[in-house]
Structures are given as structure tokens and as C-alpha cells.
PDB file of C-alpha atoms in Angstrom:
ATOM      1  CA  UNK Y 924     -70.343  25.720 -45.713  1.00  0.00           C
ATOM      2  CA  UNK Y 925     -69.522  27.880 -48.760  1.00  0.00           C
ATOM      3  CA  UNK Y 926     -68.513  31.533 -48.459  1.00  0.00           C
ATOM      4  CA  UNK Y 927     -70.933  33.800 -49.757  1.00  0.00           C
ATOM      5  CA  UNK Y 928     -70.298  35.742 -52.649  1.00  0.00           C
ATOM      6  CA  UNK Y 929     -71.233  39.280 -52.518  1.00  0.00           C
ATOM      7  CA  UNK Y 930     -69.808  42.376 -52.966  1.00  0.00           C
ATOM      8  CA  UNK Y 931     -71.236  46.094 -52.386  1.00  0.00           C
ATOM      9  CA  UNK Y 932     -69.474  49.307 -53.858  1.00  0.00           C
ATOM     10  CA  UNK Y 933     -70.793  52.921 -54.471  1.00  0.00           C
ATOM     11  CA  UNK Y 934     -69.306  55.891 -57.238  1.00  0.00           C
ATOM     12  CA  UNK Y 935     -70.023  59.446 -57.822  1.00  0.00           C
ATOM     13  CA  UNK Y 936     -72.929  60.210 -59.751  1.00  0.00           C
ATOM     14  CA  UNK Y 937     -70.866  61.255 -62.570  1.00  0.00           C
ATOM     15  CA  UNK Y 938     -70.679  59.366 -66.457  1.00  0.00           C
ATOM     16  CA  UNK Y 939     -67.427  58.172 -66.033  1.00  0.00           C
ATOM     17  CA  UNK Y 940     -68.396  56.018 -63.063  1.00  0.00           C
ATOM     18  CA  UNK Y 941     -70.219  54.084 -65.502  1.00  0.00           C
ATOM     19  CA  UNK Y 942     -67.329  52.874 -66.660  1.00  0.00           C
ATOM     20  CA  UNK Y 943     -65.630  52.024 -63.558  1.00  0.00           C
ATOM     21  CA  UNK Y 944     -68.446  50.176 -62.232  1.00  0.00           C
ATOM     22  CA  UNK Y 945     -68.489  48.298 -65.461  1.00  0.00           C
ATOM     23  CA  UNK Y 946     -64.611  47.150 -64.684  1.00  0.00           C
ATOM     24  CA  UNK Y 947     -65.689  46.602 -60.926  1.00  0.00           C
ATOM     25  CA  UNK Y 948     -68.249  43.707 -61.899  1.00  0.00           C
ATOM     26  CA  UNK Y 949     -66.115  42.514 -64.265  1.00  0.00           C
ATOM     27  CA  UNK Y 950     -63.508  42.166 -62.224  1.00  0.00           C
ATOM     28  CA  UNK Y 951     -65.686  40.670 -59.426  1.00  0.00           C
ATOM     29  CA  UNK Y 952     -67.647  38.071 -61.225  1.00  0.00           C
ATOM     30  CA  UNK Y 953     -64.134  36.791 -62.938  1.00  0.00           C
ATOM     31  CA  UNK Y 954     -62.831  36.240 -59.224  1.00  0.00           C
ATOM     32  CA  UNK Y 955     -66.109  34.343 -58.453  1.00  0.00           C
ATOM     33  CA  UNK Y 956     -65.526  32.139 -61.679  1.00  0.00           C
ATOM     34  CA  UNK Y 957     -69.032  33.151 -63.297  1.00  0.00           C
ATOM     35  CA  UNK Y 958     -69.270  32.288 -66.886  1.00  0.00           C
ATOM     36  CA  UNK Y 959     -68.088  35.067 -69.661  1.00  0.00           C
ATOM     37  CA  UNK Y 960     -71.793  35.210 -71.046  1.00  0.00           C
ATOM     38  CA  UNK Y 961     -72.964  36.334 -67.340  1.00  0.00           C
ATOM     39  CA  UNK Y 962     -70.142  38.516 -67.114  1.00  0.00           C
ATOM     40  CA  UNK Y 963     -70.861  40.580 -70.241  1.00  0.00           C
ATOM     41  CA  UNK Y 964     -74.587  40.220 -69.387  1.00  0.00           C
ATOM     42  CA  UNK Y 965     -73.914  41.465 -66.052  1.00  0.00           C
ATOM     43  CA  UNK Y 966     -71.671  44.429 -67.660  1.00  0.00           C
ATOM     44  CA  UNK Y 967     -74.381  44.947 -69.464  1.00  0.00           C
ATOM     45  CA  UNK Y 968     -77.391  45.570 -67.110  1.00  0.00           C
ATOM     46  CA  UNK Y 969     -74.494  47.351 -64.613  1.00  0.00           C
ATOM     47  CA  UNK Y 970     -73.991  50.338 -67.466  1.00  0.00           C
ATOM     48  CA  UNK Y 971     -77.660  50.839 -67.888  1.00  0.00           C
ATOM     49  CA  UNK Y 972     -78.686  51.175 -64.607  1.00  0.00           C
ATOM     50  CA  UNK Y 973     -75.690  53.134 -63.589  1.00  0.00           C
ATOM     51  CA  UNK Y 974     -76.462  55.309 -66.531  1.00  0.00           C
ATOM     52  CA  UNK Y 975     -80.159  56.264 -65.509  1.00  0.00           C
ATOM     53  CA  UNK Y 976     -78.851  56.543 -62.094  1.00  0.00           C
ATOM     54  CA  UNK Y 977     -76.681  59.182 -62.931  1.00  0.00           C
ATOM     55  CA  UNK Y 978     -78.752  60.395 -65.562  1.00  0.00           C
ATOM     56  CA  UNK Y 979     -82.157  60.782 -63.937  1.00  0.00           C
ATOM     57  CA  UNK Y 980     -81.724  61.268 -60.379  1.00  0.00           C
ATOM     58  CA  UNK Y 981     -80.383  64.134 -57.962  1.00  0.00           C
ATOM     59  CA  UNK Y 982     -78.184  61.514 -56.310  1.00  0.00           C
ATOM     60  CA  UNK Y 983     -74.359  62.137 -55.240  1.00  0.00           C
ATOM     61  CA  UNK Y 984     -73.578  58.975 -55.313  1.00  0.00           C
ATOM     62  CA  UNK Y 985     -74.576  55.210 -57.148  1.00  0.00           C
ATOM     63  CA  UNK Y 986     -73.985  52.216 -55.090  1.00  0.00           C
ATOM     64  CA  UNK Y 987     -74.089  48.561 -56.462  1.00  0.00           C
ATOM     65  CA  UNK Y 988     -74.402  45.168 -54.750  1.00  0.00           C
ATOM     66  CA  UNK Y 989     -73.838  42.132 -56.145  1.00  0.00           C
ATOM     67  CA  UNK Y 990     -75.290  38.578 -54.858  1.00  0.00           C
ATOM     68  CA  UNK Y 991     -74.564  34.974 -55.694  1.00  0.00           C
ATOM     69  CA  UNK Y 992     -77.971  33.452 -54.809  1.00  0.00           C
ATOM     70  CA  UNK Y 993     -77.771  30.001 -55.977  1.00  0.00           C
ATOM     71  CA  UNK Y 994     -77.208  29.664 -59.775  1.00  0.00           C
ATOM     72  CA  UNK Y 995     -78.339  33.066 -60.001  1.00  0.00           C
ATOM     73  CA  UNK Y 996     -76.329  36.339 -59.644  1.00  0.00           C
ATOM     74  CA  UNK Y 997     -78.816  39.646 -58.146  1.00  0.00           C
ATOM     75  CA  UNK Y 998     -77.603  42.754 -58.985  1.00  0.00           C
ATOM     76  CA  UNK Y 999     -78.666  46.299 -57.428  1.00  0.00           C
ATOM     77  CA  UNK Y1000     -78.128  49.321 -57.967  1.00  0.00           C
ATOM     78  CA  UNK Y1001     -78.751  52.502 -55.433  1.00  0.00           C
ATOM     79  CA  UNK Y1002     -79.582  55.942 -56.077  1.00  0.00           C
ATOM     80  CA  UNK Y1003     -80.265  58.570 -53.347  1.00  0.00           C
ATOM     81  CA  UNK Y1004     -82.582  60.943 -55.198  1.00  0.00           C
ATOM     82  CA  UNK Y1005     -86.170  59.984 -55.485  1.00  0.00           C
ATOM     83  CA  UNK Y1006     -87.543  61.518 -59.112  1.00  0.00           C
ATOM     84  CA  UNK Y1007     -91.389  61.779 -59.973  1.00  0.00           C
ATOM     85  CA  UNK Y1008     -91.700  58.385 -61.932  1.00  0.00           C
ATOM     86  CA  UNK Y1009     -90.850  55.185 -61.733  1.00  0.00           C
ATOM     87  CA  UNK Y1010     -88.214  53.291 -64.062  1.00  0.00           C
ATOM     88  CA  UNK Y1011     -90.258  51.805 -66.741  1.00  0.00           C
ATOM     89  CA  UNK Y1012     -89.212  50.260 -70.145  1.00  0.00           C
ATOM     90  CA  UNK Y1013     -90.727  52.076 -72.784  1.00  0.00           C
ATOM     91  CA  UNK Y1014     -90.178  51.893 -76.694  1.00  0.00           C
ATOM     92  CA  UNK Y1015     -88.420  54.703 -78.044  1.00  0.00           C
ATOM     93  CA  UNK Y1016     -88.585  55.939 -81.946  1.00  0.00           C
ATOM     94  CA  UNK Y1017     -85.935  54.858 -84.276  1.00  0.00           C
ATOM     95  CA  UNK Y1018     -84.113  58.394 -84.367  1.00  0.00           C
ATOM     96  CA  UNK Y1019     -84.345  59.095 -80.441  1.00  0.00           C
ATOM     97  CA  UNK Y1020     -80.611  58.234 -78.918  1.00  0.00           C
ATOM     98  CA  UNK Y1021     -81.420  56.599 -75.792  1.00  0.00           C
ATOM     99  CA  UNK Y1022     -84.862  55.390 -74.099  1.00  0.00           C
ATOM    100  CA  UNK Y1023     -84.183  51.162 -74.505  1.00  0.00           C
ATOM    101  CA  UNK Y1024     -82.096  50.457 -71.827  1.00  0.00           C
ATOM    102  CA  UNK Y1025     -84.527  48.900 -69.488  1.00  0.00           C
ATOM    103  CA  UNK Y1026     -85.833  47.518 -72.601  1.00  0.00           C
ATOM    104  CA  UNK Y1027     -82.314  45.606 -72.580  1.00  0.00           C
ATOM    105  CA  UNK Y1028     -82.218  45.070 -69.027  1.00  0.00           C
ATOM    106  CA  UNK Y1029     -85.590  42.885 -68.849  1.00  0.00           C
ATOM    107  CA  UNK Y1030     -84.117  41.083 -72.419  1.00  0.00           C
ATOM    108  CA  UNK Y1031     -81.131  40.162 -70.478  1.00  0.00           C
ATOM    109  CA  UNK Y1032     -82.388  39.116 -66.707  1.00  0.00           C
ATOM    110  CA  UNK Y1033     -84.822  36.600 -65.400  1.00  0.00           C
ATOM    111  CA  UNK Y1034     -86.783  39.272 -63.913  1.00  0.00           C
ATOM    112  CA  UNK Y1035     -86.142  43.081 -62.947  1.00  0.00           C
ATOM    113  CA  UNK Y1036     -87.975  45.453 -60.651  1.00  0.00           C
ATOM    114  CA  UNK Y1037     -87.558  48.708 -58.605  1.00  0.00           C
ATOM    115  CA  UNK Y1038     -88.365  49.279 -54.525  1.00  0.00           C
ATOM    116  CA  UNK Y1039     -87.615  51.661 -52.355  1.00  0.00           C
ATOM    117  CA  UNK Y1040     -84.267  52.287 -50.396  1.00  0.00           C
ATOM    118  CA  UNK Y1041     -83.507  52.006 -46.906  1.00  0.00           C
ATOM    119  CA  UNK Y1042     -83.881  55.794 -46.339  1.00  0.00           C
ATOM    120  CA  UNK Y1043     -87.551  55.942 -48.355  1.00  0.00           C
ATOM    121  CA  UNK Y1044     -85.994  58.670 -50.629  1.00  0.00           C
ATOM    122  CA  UNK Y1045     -84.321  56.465 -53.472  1.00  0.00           C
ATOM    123  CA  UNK Y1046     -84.776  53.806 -55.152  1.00  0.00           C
ATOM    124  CA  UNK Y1047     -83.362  50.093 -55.977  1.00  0.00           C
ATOM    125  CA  UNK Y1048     -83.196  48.972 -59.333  1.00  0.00           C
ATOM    126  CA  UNK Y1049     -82.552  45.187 -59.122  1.00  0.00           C
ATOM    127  CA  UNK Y1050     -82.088  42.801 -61.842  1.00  0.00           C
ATOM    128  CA  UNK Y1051     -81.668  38.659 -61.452  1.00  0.00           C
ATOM    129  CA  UNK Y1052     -78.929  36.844 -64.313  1.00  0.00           C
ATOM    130  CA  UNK Y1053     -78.287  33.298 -64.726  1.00  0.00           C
ATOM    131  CA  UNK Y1054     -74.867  32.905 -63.568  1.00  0.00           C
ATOM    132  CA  UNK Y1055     -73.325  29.770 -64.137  1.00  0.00           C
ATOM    133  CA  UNK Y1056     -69.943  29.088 -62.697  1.00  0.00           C
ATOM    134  CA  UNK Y1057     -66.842  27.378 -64.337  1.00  0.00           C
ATOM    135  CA  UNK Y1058     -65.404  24.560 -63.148  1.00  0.00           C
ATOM    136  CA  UNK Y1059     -61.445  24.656 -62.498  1.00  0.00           C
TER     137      UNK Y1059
END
């Protein structure tokens, strides 16, 4: 049977954590042998949901979890403070600095959505890659 490959980790809900959950998933996914292309996808998707995370919630902390299902790598992230609306891409104007990052998010995954968390006060923001894997 093979091992499963998954890994859960949580930061402070502070900007540099972006960062260092970037390096986590890289890190991760390179142990797991997934393709560079997922990797830098998966980097990708990471920073912006980390970022409105940290950005738009009341939240402490940011948790991530990462899942290998199939040829397919899920990716959520965690925050513990519920705000009034719901993550939603939306099309910003050519001089705003930010607003397109679910707008990237959908661009890169197979499909993206947001539920509920465990407790009923945050919410999940969960995003499915392809992931291939290298052979050795």
C-alpha cells in the first residue's frame, strides 16, 4: 500500500508567514517528487490564500494542509476569523494594487471553493492542482 502524502502546518497571521509557508510547500512537494510546474503553481495559490488570510480575517493563526489525492495535489488553507463575505474573485481596475488573487487561484487549479471550518467560525479556502510526480 502506498504511504499517504499529506502534510498539515499552521503560522501566525502575520505577512511574513506568507513567505514561510511559501518555503514550507516548496519544500514539501520537492520531498514528494511533484513536478516543478506544480510546485510553483502550488507556491503560487499558497501566497494568495495565505495573503487574504492574513489580510482579511481576525485570525491568530493560518493553517495549511496539503493532500496527494491521486494525480492531484488539494491544498487548504485555515483561518479562524469568520468576516462578513465570502472569498470571491472579482476584477479589479488597472491602477488598484491587489484584488486578482483568487482571480489567479481559479487560473491555476482545477477547481477552488470555500466551506466552513471545524469550529463554524472560519473558513477553508481549498484549491485542487494537477500534480504530476517525477519518476527517479
Amino acid at each position: 500500500m502506498a504511504a499517504r502524502l499529506q502534510d498539515a502546518f499552521h503560522f501566525p497571521a502575520r505577512g511574513a508567514s506568507v513567505a514561510a509557508a511559501r518555503k514550507r510547500v516548496l519544500a514539501q512537494l520537492r520531498e514528494w517528487g511533484i513536478d516543478e510546474v506544480a510546485c510553483d503553481d502550488a507556491q503560487l495559490v499558497v501566497s494568495e490564500l495565505f495573503t487574504n488570510a492574513v489580510r482579511h480575517t481576525d485570525s491568530a493563526n493560518v493553517s495549511c494542509q496539503l493532500r496527494m489525492l491521486g494525480a492531484h495535489l488539494r491544498i487548504e488553507v485555515a483561518d479562524q476569523g469568520r468576516t462578513p463575505t465570502e472569498p470571491r474573485a472579482r476584477c479589479s481596475g488597472a491602477d488598484e494594487e491587489s484584488g486578482r488573487g483568487l482571480l489567479l487561484v481559479g487560473a491555476l487549479s482545477q477547481a477552488w471553493g470555500v466551506r466552513p471550518d471545524d469550529s463554524g467560525r472560519g473558513r477553508v479556502v481549498w484549491a485542487d492542482l494537477a500534480a504530476g510526480r517525477l519518476t527517479p
